[in-house]
Amino acid sequence: MHEMTVAELSAALAAGRISSEELTRAFLERIERLDPGLNSFITVTAEGALEQARAADRRRARGEGGPLTGVPVAHKDIFCTLGVRTSCGSRMLDNFVAPYESAVTERLAGAGMVTLGKTNMDEFAMGSSSETSHYGPVRNPWNPDTVPGGSSGGSASALAARLAPAATGTDTGGSIRQPAALCGVCGLKPTYGRVSRYGMIAFASSLDQGGPMARSAEDLALLLQAMAGFDPRDSTSVEEPVPDYAGELDAGVEGLRIGLPREYFAEGLDAGVARAVEEAVAQFRRLGAEVREIGLPNTRLAVPAYYVIAPAECSSNLSRYDGVRFGHRCADPTDIDDLYKRSRGEGFGAEVKRRILVGTYALSAGYYDAYYRKAQQVRRLIRDDFRRAFGEVDLIVGPTSPSTAFRLGERLDDPVTMYLSDIYTIAVNLAGLPALSIPCGFVDGLPVGLHVIGDYFREGRLLAAAHRYQRETDWHRRAPAGFGG
Ligand code: GLN
């Protein structure tokens, strides 16, 4: 059962071949047995899951429910879940039990999905390796000495290990797509504003976007269908009708114009990754797409601009953790300054502190124009690059990550190399575009991700292209040794 996709599980549930309770028990048993070696979950909600599963079975028995009813899902621990700890991977929120439910988890629960638990992540979603969590690093099931990517590394690792058939993630600079690539699973970052950020703990609000992670493009479509839509509780949620993603899945790629940015196939890209991506591009050509080279000349400015904007926004967002209202509070404060300093000093880890310092500096009087305003101007240039490109092509294709999974600890003392892990994904967040990553091969036994970027609100086209590719290839069906069928 654990090898089946969401679509297959949905069909089996609808036909009465399995019950949600059986299915949920099977995944909970796998989590108990296999997760100690991976650390992909922070919290497992076994009891609640079984209750939800039984409720889903009753709904199905009455002939109610939809395609996701009774299908298990794991949520990144950045989404607030009513009555269940939401830690964001931080000591600061180790004791935080959310008093309300996020829009994403609420919608998926409303669609009948069963929550298995909350997945591990980089602290406050800052990272590319899932090593900065207060709960210890996550391991990649393809090789436990390597990282799963981050920050949604727990979700990606759990999917690859078949501990859950579906998961959620968030992507501020690549955190859905890069871990999906490194773990050989699929992940979609929707257009900014497509999925509500309500109840999703804020990192950098102008970049943060929640989205689905799964093992096929078809599954991403099913999940996005339930997650997407206007939400008045998120002021940047866009009032745009949600198309029928599943209905658009068979649109294919015939006649589509695919752009390959020459800047993406340059210095810094691993040769094996480049080969796998080129092979995938050849496959799209065989399927009838027209491939041409394009230019995104400001690509090299994306990481520097991001590392001004993201820390600036994070320094503001994280000022709410002051030891007063919620989260960690130091013992026996002597006065209010001592309370602030020690609560924040003890509650946050090193990477979060680095970002708060950088962001506070970039926003301070006299530096604002030099750094923050400048970065916003660069952000506009990057968006304009994409606008121009989407005048010429329908999709942009390249590698998701410059390398496959790297070894645990390897980049921890080298923040710049760590930051460059997201060199292909970050520009997409700066522009607010949708993009996905799907598996397209292996280098030395480790998965490679193919990055497909679409124009605003063209998630349907992205998913259709990925689905077409997955009908011809079986990279997305491969399981790491010891976790397969
Ligand atoms: N790795 C990037 C960072 O550390 C992106 C993280 C994310 O998308 N949440 O900021």
Short mmCIF file of N, CA and C in Angstrom, two decimals, residues 256-376:
data_model
loop_
_atom_site.label_atom_id
_atom_site.label_comp_id
_atom_site.label_asym_id
_atom_site.label_seq_id
_atom_site.Cartn_x
_atom_site.Cartn_y
_atom_site.Cartn_z
N LEU A 256 4.26 23.10 -27.23
CA LEU A 256 4.66 24.08 -26.21
C LEU A 256 6.09 24.54 -26.46
N ARG A 257 6.34 25.80 -26.17
CA ARG A 257 7.69 26.34 -26.32
C ARG A 257 8.39 26.29 -24.97
N ILE A 258 9.49 25.57 -24.93
CA ILE A 258 10.26 25.43 -23.68
C ILE A 258 11.55 26.23 -23.79
N GLY A 259 11.81 27.08 -22.80
CA GLY A 259 13.02 27.89 -22.79
C GLY A 259 14.06 27.31 -21.86
N LEU A 260 15.31 27.26 -22.34
CA LEU A 260 16.43 26.85 -21.49
C LEU A 260 17.30 28.07 -21.25
N PRO A 261 17.29 28.59 -20.02
CA PRO A 261 18.10 29.78 -19.75
C PRO A 261 19.59 29.44 -19.81
N ARG A 262 20.32 30.15 -20.65
CA ARG A 262 21.74 29.80 -20.78
C ARG A 262 22.47 30.02 -19.46
N GLU A 263 21.97 30.95 -18.65
CA GLU A 263 22.63 31.23 -17.35
C GLU A 263 22.53 30.03 -16.39
N TYR A 264 21.57 29.12 -16.64
CA TYR A 264 21.40 27.98 -15.72
C TYR A 264 22.36 26.84 -16.02
N PHE A 265 22.87 26.82 -17.24
CA PHE A 265 23.75 25.71 -17.63
C PHE A 265 25.17 26.22 -17.72
N ALA A 266 25.62 26.80 -16.63
CA ALA A 266 26.92 27.44 -16.62
C ALA A 266 27.71 26.94 -15.41
N GLU A 267 28.69 27.68 -15.06
CA GLU A 267 29.58 27.38 -13.95
C GLU A 267 28.80 27.00 -12.68
N GLY A 268 29.32 26.04 -11.95
CA GLY A 268 28.72 25.67 -10.68
C GLY A 268 27.74 24.51 -10.76
N LEU A 269 27.34 24.14 -11.98
CA LEU A 269 26.39 23.05 -12.15
C LEU A 269 27.14 21.71 -12.28
N ASP A 270 26.77 20.76 -11.44
CA ASP A 270 27.37 19.43 -11.49
C ASP A 270 27.13 18.79 -12.86
N ALA A 271 28.17 18.15 -13.41
CA ALA A 271 28.08 17.62 -14.77
C ALA A 271 27.03 16.51 -14.89
N GLY A 272 26.92 15.68 -13.87
CA GLY A 272 25.93 14.60 -13.89
C GLY A 272 24.51 15.15 -13.85
N VAL A 273 24.30 16.19 -13.04
CA VAL A 273 22.99 16.83 -12.96
C VAL A 273 22.64 17.43 -14.33
N ALA A 274 23.61 18.10 -14.94
CA ALA A 274 23.39 18.72 -16.25
C ALA A 274 22.97 17.65 -17.27
N ARG A 275 23.64 16.50 -17.26
CA ARG A 275 23.32 15.42 -18.20
C ARG A 275 21.89 14.93 -18.02
N ALA A 276 21.50 14.72 -16.76
CA ALA A 276 20.14 14.22 -16.49
C ALA A 276 19.10 15.24 -16.98
N VAL A 277 19.37 16.51 -16.75
CA VAL A 277 18.42 17.55 -17.17
C VAL A 277 18.36 17.62 -18.69
N GLU A 278 19.52 17.53 -19.33
CA GLU A 278 19.52 17.56 -20.81
C GLU A 278 18.75 16.38 -21.38
N GLU A 279 18.86 15.24 -20.74
CA GLU A 279 18.12 14.06 -21.19
C GLU A 279 16.61 14.29 -21.06
N ALA A 280 16.21 14.93 -19.97
CA ALA A 280 14.79 15.24 -19.78
C ALA A 280 14.30 16.22 -20.84
N VAL A 281 15.14 17.17 -21.17
CA VAL A 281 14.77 18.16 -22.20
C VAL A 281 14.60 17.44 -23.54
N ALA A 282 15.50 16.48 -23.83
CA ALA A 282 15.37 15.70 -25.07
C ALA A 282 14.05 14.94 -25.08
N GLN A 283 13.65 14.45 -23.92
CA GLN A 283 12.37 13.74 -23.82
C GLN A 283 11.21 14.67 -24.17
N PHE A 284 11.24 15.89 -23.65
CA PHE A 284 10.19 16.86 -23.96
C PHE A 284 10.16 17.15 -25.47
N ARG A 285 11.34 17.19 -26.05
CA ARG A 285 11.40 17.45 -27.50
C ARG A 285 10.75 16.29 -28.26
N ARG A 286 11.05 15.06 -27.84
CA ARG A 286 10.44 13.89 -28.49
C ARG A 286 8.91 13.91 -28.32
N LEU A 287 8.45 14.51 -27.23
CA LEU A 287 7.01 14.55 -26.98
C LEU A 287 6.34 15.71 -27.71
N GLY A 288 7.11 16.44 -28.48
CA GLY A 288 6.49 17.46 -29.33
C GLY A 288 6.71 18.90 -28.89
N ALA A 289 7.49 19.11 -27.83
CA ALA A 289 7.75 20.49 -27.41
C ALA A 289 8.84 21.08 -28.29
N GLU A 290 8.81 22.40 -28.36
CA GLU A 290 9.81 23.11 -29.15
C GLU A 290 10.77 23.76 -28.15
N VAL A 291 12.05 23.42 -28.24
CA VAL A 291 13.00 23.88 -27.22
C VAL A 291 13.88 24.99 -27.79
N ARG A 292 14.03 26.05 -27.06
CA ARG A 292 14.94 27.12 -27.49
C ARG A 292 15.70 27.72 -26.31
N GLU A 293 16.83 28.30 -26.63
CA GLU A 293 17.63 28.93 -25.58
C GLU A 293 17.05 30.31 -25.29
N ILE A 294 17.05 30.68 -24.01
CA ILE A 294 16.62 32.03 -23.65
C ILE A 294 17.65 32.64 -22.71
N GLY A 295 17.48 33.92 -22.42
CA GLY A 295 18.38 34.59 -21.48
C GLY A 295 17.60 35.13 -20.30
N LEU A 296 18.15 34.91 -19.11
CA LEU A 296 17.65 35.55 -17.89
C LEU A 296 18.85 36.27 -17.29
N PRO A 297 19.20 37.41 -17.86
CA PRO A 297 20.50 38.01 -17.59
C PRO A 297 20.75 38.41 -16.14
N ASN A 298 19.68 38.61 -15.35
CA ASN A 298 19.91 39.04 -13.97
C ASN A 298 19.94 37.89 -12.97
N THR A 299 20.03 36.67 -13.48
CA THR A 299 20.03 35.48 -12.62
C THR A 299 21.05 35.59 -11.49
N ARG A 300 22.24 36.08 -11.79
CA ARG A 300 23.28 36.08 -10.76
C ARG A 300 22.98 37.06 -9.62
N LEU A 301 22.01 37.93 -9.81
CA LEU A 301 21.66 38.89 -8.76
C LEU A 301 20.61 38.35 -7.79
N ALA A 302 20.06 37.18 -8.12
CA ALA A 302 18.93 36.69 -7.33
C ALA A 302 19.34 36.33 -5.90
N VAL A 303 20.41 35.57 -5.74
CA VAL A 303 20.81 35.15 -4.38
C VAL A 303 21.19 36.36 -3.53
N PRO A 304 22.02 37.28 -4.04
CA PRO A 304 22.33 38.47 -3.23
C PRO A 304 21.09 39.30 -2.86
N ALA A 305 20.17 39.49 -3.80
CA ALA A 305 18.97 40.28 -3.48
C ALA A 305 18.13 39.56 -2.43
N TYR A 306 18.00 38.24 -2.61
CA TYR A 306 17.21 37.44 -1.66
C TYR A 306 17.79 37.55 -0.25
N TYR A 307 19.12 37.49 -0.14
CA TYR A 307 19.74 37.52 1.19
C TYR A 307 19.82 38.90 1.80
N VAL A 308 19.18 39.89 1.16
CA VAL A 308 18.85 41.14 1.83
C VAL A 308 17.35 41.13 2.18
N ILE A 309 16.52 40.78 1.19
CA ILE A 309 15.07 40.88 1.39
C ILE A 309 14.57 39.87 2.43
N ALA A 310 14.99 38.61 2.29
CA ALA A 310 14.48 37.58 3.22
C ALA A 310 14.90 37.88 4.67
N PRO A 311 16.17 38.17 4.93
CA PRO A 311 16.52 38.50 6.32
C PRO A 311 15.81 39.77 6.82
N ALA A 312 15.64 40.77 5.94
CA ALA A 312 14.96 41.99 6.36
C ALA A 312 13.54 41.67 6.83
N GLU A 313 12.83 40.91 6.03
CA GLU A 313 11.45 40.58 6.40
C GLU A 313 11.42 39.67 7.62
N CYS A 314 12.39 38.76 7.70
CA CYS A 314 12.42 37.85 8.85
C CYS A 314 12.71 38.61 10.14
N SER A 315 13.57 39.63 10.06
CA SER A 315 13.90 40.35 11.30
C SER A 315 12.66 41.05 11.84
N SER A 316 11.79 41.48 10.93
CA SER A 316 10.55 42.10 11.37
C SER A 316 9.55 41.03 11.86
N ASN A 317 9.36 39.98 11.08
CA ASN A 317 8.41 38.93 11.46
C ASN A 317 8.76 38.26 12.79
N LEU A 318 10.04 38.06 13.02
CA LEU A 318 10.44 37.31 14.21
C LEU A 318 10.55 38.18 15.47
N SER A 319 10.26 39.48 15.31
CA SER A 319 10.31 40.34 16.50
C SER A 319 9.16 40.00 17.46
N ARG A 320 8.16 39.27 16.97
CA ARG A 320 7.04 38.92 17.84
C ARG A 320 7.42 37.90 18.91
N TYR A 321 8.52 37.20 18.71
CA TYR A 321 8.93 36.20 19.71
C TYR A 321 9.77 36.89 20.77
N ASP A 322 9.07 37.39 21.78
CA ASP A 322 9.75 38.23 22.77
C ASP A 322 9.71 37.64 24.17
N GLY A 323 9.20 36.42 24.27
CA GLY A 323 9.14 35.79 25.60
C GLY A 323 7.95 36.28 26.42
N VAL A 324 7.15 37.20 25.85
CA VAL A 324 6.04 37.75 26.62
C VAL A 324 4.75 37.01 26.33
N ARG A 325 4.39 36.95 25.04
CA ARG A 325 3.06 36.44 24.72
C ARG A 325 3.01 34.94 24.51
N PHE A 326 3.97 34.41 23.79
CA PHE A 326 4.00 32.95 23.59
C PHE A 326 5.42 32.54 23.26
N GLY A 327 5.63 31.26 23.25
CA GLY A 327 6.96 30.75 22.95
C GLY A 327 7.85 30.72 24.18
N HIS A 328 9.12 30.47 23.92
CA HIS A 328 10.08 30.29 25.00
C HIS A 328 10.23 31.53 25.86
N ARG A 329 10.27 31.33 27.17
CA ARG A 329 10.57 32.43 28.11
C ARG A 329 11.70 31.97 29.02
N CYS A 330 12.70 32.83 29.17
CA CYS A 330 13.85 32.46 30.01
C CYS A 330 13.41 32.36 31.48
N ALA A 331 14.20 31.68 32.27
CA ALA A 331 13.88 31.53 33.69
C ALA A 331 14.29 32.80 34.46
N ASP A 332 13.47 33.19 35.39
CA ASP A 332 13.77 34.27 36.35
C ASP A 332 14.35 35.53 35.74
N PRO A 333 13.66 36.19 34.82
CA PRO A 333 14.19 37.44 34.27
C PRO A 333 14.28 38.51 35.35
N THR A 334 15.32 39.33 35.25
CA THR A 334 15.48 40.38 36.26
C THR A 334 14.70 41.63 35.88
N ASP A 335 14.60 41.92 34.60
CA ASP A 335 13.77 43.04 34.13
C ASP A 335 13.36 42.76 32.69
N ILE A 336 12.68 43.70 32.06
CA ILE A 336 12.12 43.43 30.74
C ILE A 336 13.22 43.23 29.68
N ASP A 337 14.30 44.00 29.79
CA ASP A 337 15.39 43.83 28.82
C ASP A 337 16.01 42.45 28.94
N ASP A 338 16.22 42.03 30.16
CA ASP A 338 16.79 40.71 30.42
C ASP A 338 15.84 39.62 29.86
N LEU A 339 14.54 39.83 30.03
CA LEU A 339 13.54 38.88 29.52
C LEU A 339 13.66 38.75 28.00
N TYR A 340 13.68 39.89 27.32
CA TYR A 340 13.79 39.87 25.86
C TYR A 340 15.08 39.19 25.42
N LYS A 341 16.18 39.67 25.99
CA LYS A 341 17.50 39.21 25.53
C LYS A 341 17.68 37.72 25.74
N ARG A 342 17.40 37.28 26.95
CA ARG A 342 17.66 35.86 27.21
C ARG A 342 16.64 34.95 26.54
N SER A 343 15.37 35.39 26.48
CA SER A 343 14.36 34.53 25.83
C SER A 343 14.73 34.34 24.37
N ARG A 344 15.09 35.43 23.70
CA ARG A 344 15.45 35.33 22.27
C ARG A 344 16.80 34.63 22.09
N GLY A 345 17.73 34.94 23.00
CA GLY A 345 19.05 34.33 22.92
C GLY A 345 18.98 32.82 23.07
N GLU A 346 18.13 32.35 23.97
CA GLU A 346 18.02 30.91 24.22
C GLU A 346 17.10 30.23 23.19
N GLY A 347 16.08 30.96 22.74
CA GLY A 347 15.05 30.34 21.90
C GLY A 347 15.48 30.14 20.46
N PHE A 348 16.29 31.06 19.93
CA PHE A 348 16.69 30.98 18.52
C PHE A 348 18.04 30.30 18.34
N GLY A 349 18.19 29.57 17.25
CA GLY A 349 19.46 28.96 16.91
C GLY A 349 20.33 29.92 16.09
N ALA A 350 21.53 29.44 15.75
CA ALA A 350 22.55 30.31 15.15
C ALA A 350 22.14 30.89 13.79
N GLU A 351 21.54 30.07 12.93
CA GLU A 351 21.19 30.58 11.60
C GLU A 351 20.10 31.65 11.69
N VAL A 352 19.13 31.42 12.55
CA VAL A 352 18.05 32.41 12.72
C VAL A 352 18.63 33.71 13.25
N LYS A 353 19.55 33.61 14.20
CA LYS A 353 20.18 34.83 14.74
C LYS A 353 20.96 35.57 13.66
N ARG A 354 21.66 34.81 12.83
CA ARG A 354 22.42 35.44 11.74
C ARG A 354 21.47 36.25 10.84
N ARG A 355 20.33 35.65 10.51
CA ARG A 355 19.39 36.35 9.62
C ARG A 355 18.81 37.59 10.29
N ILE A 356 18.47 37.48 11.57
CA ILE A 356 17.90 38.64 12.26
C ILE A 356 18.92 39.77 12.31
N LEU A 357 20.17 39.43 12.54
CA LEU A 357 21.22 40.46 12.58
C LEU A 357 21.38 41.12 11.21
N VAL A 358 21.47 40.29 10.16
CA VAL A 358 21.64 40.83 8.81
C VAL A 358 20.44 41.71 8.44
N GLY A 359 19.26 41.22 8.75
CA GLY A 359 18.04 41.94 8.38
C GLY A 359 17.89 43.25 9.13
N THR A 360 18.20 43.24 10.40
CA THR A 360 18.10 44.45 11.21
C THR A 360 19.08 45.50 10.70
N TYR A 361 20.27 45.03 10.34
CA TYR A 361 21.29 45.93 9.78
C TYR A 361 20.79 46.54 8.47
N ALA A 362 20.27 45.68 7.58
CA ALA A 362 19.86 46.16 6.25
C ALA A 362 18.70 47.14 6.33
N LEU A 363 17.92 47.06 7.40
CA LEU A 363 16.76 47.96 7.52
C LEU A 363 17.07 49.20 8.35
N SER A 364 18.26 49.27 8.94
CA SER A 364 18.49 50.37 9.86
C SER A 364 18.70 51.68 9.11
N ALA A 365 18.41 52.77 9.79
CA ALA A 365 18.48 54.11 9.19
C ALA A 365 19.85 54.31 8.53
N GLY A 366 19.83 54.82 7.33
CA GLY A 366 21.09 55.07 6.63
C GLY A 366 21.49 53.91 5.74
N TYR A 367 21.05 52.69 6.08
CA TYR A 367 21.41 51.53 5.25
C TYR A 367 20.24 51.05 4.40
N TYR A 368 19.06 51.50 4.78
CA TYR A 368 17.84 51.05 4.10
C TYR A 368 17.95 51.26 2.58
N ASP A 369 18.34 52.46 2.18
CA ASP A 369 18.44 52.76 0.74
C ASP A 369 19.53 51.93 0.07
N ALA A 370 20.64 51.79 0.76
CA ALA A 370 21.78 51.09 0.17
C ALA A 370 21.48 49.60 -0.02
N TYR A 371 20.75 49.03 0.90
CA TYR A 371 20.54 47.57 0.84
C TYR A 371 19.11 47.20 0.46
N TYR A 372 18.17 47.55 1.32
CA TYR A 372 16.82 47.05 1.11
C TYR A 372 16.20 47.61 -0.17
N ARG A 373 16.28 48.94 -0.34
CA ARG A 373 15.69 49.53 -1.54
C ARG A 373 16.37 49.00 -2.79
N LYS A 374 17.69 48.90 -2.72
CA LYS A 374 18.45 48.38 -3.85
C LYS A 374 17.99 46.96 -4.20
N ALA A 375 17.84 46.15 -3.18
CA ALA A 375 17.42 44.75 -3.40
C ALA A 375 16.03 44.70 -4.04
N GLN A 376 15.17 45.61 -3.63
CA GLN A 376 13.82 45.66 -4.23
C GLN A 376 13.89 46.04 -5.71
#
